[in-house]
mmCIF file of C-alpha atoms in Angstrom:
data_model
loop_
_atom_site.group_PDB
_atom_site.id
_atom_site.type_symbol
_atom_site.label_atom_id
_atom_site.label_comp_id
_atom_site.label_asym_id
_atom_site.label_seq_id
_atom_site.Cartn_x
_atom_site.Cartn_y
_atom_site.Cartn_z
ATOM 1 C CA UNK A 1 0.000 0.000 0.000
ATOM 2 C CA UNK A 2 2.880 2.208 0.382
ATOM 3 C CA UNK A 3 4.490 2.020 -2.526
ATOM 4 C CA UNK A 4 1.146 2.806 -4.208
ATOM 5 C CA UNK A 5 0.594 5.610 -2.652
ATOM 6 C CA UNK A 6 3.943 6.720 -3.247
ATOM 7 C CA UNK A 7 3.248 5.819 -6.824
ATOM 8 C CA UNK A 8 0.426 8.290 -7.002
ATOM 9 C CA UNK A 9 1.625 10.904 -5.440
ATOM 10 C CA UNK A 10 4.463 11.264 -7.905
ATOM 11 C CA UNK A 11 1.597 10.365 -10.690
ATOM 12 C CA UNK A 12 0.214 13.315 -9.152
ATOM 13 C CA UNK A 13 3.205 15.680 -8.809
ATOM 14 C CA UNK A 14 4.277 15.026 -12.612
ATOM 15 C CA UNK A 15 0.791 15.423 -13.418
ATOM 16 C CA UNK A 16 0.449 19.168 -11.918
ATOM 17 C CA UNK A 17 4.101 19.889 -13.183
ATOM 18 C CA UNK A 18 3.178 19.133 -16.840
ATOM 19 C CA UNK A 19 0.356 20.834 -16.771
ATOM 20 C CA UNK A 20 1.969 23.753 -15.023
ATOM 21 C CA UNK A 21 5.346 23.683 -17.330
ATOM 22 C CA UNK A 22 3.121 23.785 -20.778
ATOM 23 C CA UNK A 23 1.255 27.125 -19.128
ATOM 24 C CA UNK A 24 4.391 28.532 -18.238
ATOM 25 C CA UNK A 25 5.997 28.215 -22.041
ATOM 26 C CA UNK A 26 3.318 29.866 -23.138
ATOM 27 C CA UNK A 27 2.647 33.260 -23.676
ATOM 28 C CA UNK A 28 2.313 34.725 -20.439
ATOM 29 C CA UNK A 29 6.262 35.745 -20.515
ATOM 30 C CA UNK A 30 8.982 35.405 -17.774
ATOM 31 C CA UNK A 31 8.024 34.466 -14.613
ATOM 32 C CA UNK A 32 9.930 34.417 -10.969
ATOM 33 C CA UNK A 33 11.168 31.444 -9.700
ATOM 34 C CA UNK A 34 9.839 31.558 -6.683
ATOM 35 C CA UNK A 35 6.096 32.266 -8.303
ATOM 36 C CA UNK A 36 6.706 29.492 -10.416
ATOM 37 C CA UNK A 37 7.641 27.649 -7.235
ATOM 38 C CA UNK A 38 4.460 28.293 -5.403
ATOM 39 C CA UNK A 39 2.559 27.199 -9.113
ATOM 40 C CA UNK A 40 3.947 23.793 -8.557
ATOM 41 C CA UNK A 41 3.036 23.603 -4.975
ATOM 42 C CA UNK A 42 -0.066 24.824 -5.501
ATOM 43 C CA UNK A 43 -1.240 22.288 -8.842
ATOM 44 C CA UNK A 44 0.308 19.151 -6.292
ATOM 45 C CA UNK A 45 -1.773 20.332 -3.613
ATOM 46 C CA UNK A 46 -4.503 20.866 -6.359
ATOM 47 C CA UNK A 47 -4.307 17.529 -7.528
ATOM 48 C CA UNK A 48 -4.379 15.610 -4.298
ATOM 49 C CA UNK A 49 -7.352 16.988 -3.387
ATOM 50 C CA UNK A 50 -9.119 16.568 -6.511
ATOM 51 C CA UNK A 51 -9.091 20.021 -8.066
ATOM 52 C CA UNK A 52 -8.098 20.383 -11.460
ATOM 53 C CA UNK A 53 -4.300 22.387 -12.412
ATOM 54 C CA UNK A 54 -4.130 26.276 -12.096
ATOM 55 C CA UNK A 55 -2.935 27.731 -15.245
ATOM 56 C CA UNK A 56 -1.094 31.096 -14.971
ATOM 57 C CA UNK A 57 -2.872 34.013 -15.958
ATOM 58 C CA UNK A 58 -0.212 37.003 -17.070
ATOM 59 C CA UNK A 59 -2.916 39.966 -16.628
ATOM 60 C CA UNK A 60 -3.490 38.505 -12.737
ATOM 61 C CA UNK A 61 0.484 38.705 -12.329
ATOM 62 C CA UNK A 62 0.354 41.881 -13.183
ATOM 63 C CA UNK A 63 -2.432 43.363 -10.894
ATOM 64 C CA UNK A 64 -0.867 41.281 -8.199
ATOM 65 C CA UNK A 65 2.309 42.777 -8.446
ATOM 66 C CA UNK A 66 1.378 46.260 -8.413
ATOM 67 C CA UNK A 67 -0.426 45.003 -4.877
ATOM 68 C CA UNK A 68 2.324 43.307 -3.743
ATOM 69 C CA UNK A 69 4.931 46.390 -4.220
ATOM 70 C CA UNK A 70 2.441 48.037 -2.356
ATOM 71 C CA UNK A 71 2.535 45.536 0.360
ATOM 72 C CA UNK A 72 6.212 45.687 0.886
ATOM 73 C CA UNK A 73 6.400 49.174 0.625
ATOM 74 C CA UNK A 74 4.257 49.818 3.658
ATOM 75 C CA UNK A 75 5.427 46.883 5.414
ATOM 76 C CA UNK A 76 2.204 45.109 6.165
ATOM 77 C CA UNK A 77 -0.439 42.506 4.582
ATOM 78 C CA UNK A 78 -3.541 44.445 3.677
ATOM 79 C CA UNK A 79 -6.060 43.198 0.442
ATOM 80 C CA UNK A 80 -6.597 47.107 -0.219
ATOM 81 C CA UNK A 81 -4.701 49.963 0.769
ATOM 82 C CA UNK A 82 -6.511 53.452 1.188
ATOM 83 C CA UNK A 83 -6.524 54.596 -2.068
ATOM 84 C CA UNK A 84 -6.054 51.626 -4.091
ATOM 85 C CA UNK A 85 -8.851 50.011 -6.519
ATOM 86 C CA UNK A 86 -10.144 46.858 -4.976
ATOM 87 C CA UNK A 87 -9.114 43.365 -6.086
ATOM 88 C CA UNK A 88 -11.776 42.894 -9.409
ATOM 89 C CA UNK A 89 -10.876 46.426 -10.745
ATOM 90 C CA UNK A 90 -7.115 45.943 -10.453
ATOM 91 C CA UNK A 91 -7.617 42.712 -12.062
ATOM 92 C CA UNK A 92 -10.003 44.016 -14.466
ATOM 93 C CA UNK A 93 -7.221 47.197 -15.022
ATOM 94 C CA UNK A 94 -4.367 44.700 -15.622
ATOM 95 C CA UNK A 95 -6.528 42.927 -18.569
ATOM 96 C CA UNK A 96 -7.898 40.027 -16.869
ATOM 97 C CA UNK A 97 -11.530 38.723 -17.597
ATOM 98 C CA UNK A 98 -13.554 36.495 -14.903
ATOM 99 C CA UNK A 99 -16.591 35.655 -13.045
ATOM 100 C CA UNK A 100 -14.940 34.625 -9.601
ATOM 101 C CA UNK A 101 -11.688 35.852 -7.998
ATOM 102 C CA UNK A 102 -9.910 35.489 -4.698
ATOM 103 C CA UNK A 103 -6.631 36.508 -3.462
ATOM 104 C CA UNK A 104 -4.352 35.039 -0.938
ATOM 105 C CA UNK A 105 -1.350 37.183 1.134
ATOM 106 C CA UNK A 106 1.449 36.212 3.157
ATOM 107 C CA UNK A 107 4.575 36.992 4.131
ATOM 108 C CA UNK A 108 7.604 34.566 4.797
ATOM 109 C CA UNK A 109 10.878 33.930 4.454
ATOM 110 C CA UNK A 110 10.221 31.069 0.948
ATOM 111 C CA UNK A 111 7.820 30.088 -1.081
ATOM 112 C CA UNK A 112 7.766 26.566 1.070
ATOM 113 C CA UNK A 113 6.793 28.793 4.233
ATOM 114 C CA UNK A 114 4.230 30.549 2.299
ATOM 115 C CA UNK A 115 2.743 27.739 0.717
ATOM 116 C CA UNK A 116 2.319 26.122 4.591
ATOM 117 C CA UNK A 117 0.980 29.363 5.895
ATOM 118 C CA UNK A 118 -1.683 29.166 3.553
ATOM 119 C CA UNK A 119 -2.304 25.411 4.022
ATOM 120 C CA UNK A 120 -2.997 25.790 7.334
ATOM 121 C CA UNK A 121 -5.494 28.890 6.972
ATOM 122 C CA UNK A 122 -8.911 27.800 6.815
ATOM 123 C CA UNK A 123 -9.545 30.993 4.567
ATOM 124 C CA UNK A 124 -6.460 30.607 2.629
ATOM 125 C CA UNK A 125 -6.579 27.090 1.857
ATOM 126 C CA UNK A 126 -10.237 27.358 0.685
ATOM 127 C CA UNK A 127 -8.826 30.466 -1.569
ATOM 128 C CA UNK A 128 -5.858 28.037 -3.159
ATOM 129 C CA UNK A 129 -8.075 24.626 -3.168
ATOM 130 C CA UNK A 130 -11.306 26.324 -4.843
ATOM 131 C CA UNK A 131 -12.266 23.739 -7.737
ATOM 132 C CA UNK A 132 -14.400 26.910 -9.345
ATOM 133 C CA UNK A 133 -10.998 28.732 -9.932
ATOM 134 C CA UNK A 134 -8.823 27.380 -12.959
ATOM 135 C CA UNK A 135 -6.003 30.606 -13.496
ATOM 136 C CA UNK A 136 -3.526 31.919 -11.074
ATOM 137 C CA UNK A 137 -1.022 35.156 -10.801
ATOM 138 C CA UNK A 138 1.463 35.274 -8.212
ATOM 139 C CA UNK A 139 3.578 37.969 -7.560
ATOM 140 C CA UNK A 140 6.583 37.791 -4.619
ATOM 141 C CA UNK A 141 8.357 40.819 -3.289
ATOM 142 C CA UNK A 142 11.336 41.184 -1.186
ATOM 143 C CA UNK A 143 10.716 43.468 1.986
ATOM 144 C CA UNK A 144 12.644 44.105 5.248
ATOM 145 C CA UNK A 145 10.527 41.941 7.126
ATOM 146 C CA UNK A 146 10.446 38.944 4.895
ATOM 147 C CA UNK A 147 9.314 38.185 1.367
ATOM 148 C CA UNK A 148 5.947 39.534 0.627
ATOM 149 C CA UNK A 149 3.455 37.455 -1.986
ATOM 150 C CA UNK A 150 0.165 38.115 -3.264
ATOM 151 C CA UNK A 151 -1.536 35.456 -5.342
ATOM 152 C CA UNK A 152 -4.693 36.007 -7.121
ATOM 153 C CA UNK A 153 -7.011 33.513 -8.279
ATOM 154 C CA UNK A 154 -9.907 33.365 -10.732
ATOM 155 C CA UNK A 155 -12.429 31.962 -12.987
ATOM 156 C CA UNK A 156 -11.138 33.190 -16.576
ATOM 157 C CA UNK A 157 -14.018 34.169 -18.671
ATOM 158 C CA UNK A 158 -12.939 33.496 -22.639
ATOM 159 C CA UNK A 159 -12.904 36.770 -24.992
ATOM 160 C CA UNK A 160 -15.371 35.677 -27.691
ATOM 161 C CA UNK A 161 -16.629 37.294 -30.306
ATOM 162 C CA UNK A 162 -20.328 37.747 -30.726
ATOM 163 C CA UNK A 163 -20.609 35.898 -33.350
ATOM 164 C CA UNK A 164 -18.935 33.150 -31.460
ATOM 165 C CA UNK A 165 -21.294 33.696 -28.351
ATOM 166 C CA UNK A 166 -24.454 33.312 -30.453
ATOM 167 C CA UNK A 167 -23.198 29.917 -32.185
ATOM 168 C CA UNK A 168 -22.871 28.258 -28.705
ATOM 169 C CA UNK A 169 -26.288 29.674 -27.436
ATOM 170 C CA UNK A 170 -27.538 28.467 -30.696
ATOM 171 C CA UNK A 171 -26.137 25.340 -30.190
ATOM 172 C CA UNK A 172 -27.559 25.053 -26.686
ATOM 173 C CA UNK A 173 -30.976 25.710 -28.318
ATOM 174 C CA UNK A 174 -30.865 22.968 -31.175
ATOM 175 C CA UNK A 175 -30.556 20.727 -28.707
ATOM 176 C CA UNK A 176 -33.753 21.642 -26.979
ATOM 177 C CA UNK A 177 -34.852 20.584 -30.145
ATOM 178 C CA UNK A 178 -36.077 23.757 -31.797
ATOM 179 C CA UNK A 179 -34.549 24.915 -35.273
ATOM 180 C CA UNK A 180 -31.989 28.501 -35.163
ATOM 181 C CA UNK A 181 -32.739 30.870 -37.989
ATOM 182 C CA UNK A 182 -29.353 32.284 -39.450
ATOM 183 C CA UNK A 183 -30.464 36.319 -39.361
ATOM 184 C CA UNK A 184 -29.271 37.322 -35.994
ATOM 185 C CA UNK A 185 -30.679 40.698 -36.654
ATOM 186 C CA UNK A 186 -33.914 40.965 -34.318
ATOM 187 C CA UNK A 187 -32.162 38.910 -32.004
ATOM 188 C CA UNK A 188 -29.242 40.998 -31.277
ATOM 189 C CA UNK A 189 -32.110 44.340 -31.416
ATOM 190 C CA UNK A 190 -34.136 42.358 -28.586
ATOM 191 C CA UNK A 191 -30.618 41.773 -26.592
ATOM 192 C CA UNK A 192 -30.170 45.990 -26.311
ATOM 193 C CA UNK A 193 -34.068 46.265 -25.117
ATOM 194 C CA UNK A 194 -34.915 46.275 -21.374
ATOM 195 C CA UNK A 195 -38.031 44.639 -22.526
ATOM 196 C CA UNK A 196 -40.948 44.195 -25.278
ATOM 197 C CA UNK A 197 -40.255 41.872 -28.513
ATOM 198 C CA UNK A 198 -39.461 43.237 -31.676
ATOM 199 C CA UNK A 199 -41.356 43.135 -34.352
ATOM 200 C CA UNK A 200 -39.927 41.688 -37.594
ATOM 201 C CA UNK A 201 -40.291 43.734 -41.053
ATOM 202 C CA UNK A 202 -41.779 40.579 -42.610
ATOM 203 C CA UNK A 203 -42.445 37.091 -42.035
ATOM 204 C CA UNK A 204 -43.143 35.139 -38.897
ATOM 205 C CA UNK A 205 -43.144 36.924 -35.935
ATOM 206 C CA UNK A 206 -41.645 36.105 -32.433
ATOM 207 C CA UNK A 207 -43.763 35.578 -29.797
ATOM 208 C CA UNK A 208 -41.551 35.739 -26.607
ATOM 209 C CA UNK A 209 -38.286 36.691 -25.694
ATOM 210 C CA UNK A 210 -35.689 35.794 -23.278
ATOM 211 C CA UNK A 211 -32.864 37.888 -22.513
ATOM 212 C CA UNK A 212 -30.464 37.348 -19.859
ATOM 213 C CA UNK A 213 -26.850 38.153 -18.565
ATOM 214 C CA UNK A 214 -24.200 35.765 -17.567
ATOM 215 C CA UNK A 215 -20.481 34.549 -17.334
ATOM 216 C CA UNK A 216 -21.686 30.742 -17.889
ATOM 217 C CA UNK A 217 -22.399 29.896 -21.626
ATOM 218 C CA UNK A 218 -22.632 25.921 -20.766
ATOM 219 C CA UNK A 219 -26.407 26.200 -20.181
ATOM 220 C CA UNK A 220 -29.395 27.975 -21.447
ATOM 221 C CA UNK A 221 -31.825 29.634 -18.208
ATOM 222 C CA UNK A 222 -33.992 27.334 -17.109
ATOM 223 C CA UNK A 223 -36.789 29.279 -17.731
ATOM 224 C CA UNK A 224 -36.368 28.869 -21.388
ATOM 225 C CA UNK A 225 -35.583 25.591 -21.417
ATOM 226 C CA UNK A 226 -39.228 25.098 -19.871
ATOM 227 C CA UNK A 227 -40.855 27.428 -22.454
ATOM 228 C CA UNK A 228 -39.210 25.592 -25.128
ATOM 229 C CA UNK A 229 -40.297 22.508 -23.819
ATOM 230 C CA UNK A 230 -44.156 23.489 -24.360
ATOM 231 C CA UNK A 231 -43.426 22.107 -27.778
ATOM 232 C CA UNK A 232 -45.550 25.663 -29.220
ATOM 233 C CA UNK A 233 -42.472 27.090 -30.599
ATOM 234 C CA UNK A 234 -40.630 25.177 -33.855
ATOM 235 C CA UNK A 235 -37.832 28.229 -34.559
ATOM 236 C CA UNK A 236 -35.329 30.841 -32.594
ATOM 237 C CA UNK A 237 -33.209 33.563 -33.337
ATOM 238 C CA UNK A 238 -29.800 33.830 -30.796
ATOM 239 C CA UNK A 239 -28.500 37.282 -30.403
ATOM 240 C CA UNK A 240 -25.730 38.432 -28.322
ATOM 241 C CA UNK A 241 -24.978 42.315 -27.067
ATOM 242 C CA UNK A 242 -22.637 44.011 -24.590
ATOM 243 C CA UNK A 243 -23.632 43.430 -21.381
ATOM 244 C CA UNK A 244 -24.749 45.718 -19.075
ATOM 245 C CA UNK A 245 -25.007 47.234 -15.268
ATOM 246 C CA UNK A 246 -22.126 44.597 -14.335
ATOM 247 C CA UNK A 247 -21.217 43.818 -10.461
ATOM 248 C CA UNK A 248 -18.168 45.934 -10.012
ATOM 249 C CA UNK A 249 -15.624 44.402 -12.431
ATOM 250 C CA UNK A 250 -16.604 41.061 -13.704
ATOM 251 C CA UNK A 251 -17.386 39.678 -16.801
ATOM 252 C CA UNK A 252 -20.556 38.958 -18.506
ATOM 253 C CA UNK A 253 -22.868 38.269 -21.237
ATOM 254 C CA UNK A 254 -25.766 39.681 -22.202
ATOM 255 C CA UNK A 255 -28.210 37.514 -24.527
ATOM 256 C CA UNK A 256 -31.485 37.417 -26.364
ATOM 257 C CA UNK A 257 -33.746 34.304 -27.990
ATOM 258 C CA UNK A 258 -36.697 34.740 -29.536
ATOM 259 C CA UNK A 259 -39.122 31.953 -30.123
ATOM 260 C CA UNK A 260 -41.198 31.982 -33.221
#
């Protein structure tokens, strides 16, 4: 039994160390050693408790960089400073895109130390174990009372285009088992309304409208799914829009379907 459980732990470790080595040839750029350190730790830890691999985000480096400087500078752990953005808008500022973040702190003399420190913090291991996050940024800075680190953690939301968006809606919605129609038009002119249905120049007409805002594009809102499952509508029209009135700094989209 031992030497199996050695056996997976090293399946484990090599596992979270591939994973973590093809993220960091990527194009994220040059990153510390001891960030890439805490990666590895991190994606082991990750992996043994059933979470899936952190990949490293370069935009939540960034942010958490500018955060850490500011940690070392005034000596002390703090998540915002007075005066400084909070954690989504200097992720948001830095270029990153997501639905969930969370940031860790510490400061230490290693990486090793850090990485216990936040083991052993109920909040802090919750942070770094979180099986709804799936990109990291770390960021370590050397003060006078030990080295400083800041690592952020989120749920990346993909930059798609809107014609991308609408052909996994529409996707979503031929499986419901109604047909798509290929004009967009109405669609994406009932996504910038608050409410009402448009009315087409010519041809069939829609008779309802769903519109709804989101980070998730896996699933359609259930409410639809039950209006399409009436079986009184045979066609829809997918349209996609900017999204609007978003929580502080995350990421959304904004839809529309009409069913005809």
């Amino acid at each position: 039994m031992k030497i199996l459980r050695r056996g997976l732990a090293l399946a484990l470790t090599l596992a979270a160390a591939a994973c973590a080595q093809r993220t960091r040839t990527g194009s994220s750029g040059a990153i510390q050693p001891a960030a890439w350190q805490l990666v590895l730790m991190t994606n082991q830890a990750r992996a043994q408790a059933g979470a899936g691999p952190l990949q490293w985000d370069a935009a939540l480096a960034a942010a958490a960089r500018q955060h850490c400087l500011r940690m070392a500078a005034a000596g002390a752990l703090s998540h915002q400073f007075p005066g400084e953005p909070e954690l989504s808008a200097r992720a948001q500022a830095a270029g990153a895109r997501f639905s969930l973040i969370e940031e860790n702190v510490a400061i230490a003399p290693n990486p090793a130390a850090i990485h216990n420190a936040w083991m052993h913090s109920p909040h802090h291991h919750a942070n770094l174990l979180n099986p709804d996050v799936n990109r990291v940024g770390i960021a370590l800075v050397a003060g006078s009372l030990g080295l400083f680190a800041v690592a952020d953690y989120e749920r990346v939301v993909e930059q798609l285009s809107q014609t991308q968006v609408e052909g996994i809606i529409a996707r979503l919605v031929q499986v419901s088992g109604v047909g798509v129609v290929s004009d967009v038009t109405l669609a994406r002119a009932a996504c910038t309304m608050d409410s009402g249905i448009p009315r087409a120049a010519s041809g069939p007409q829609p008779r309802f409208a769903m519109r709804w805002q989101d980070a998730d594009l896996t699933q359609l809102p259930q409410a639809l799914v039950d209006r399409i499952a009436t079986g009184k509508y045979h066609q829809a029209a997918v349209g996609n829009c900017p999204a609007e009135g978003q929580k502080g700094s995350f990421t959304a989209y904004r839809l529309a379907v009409l069913l005809f």
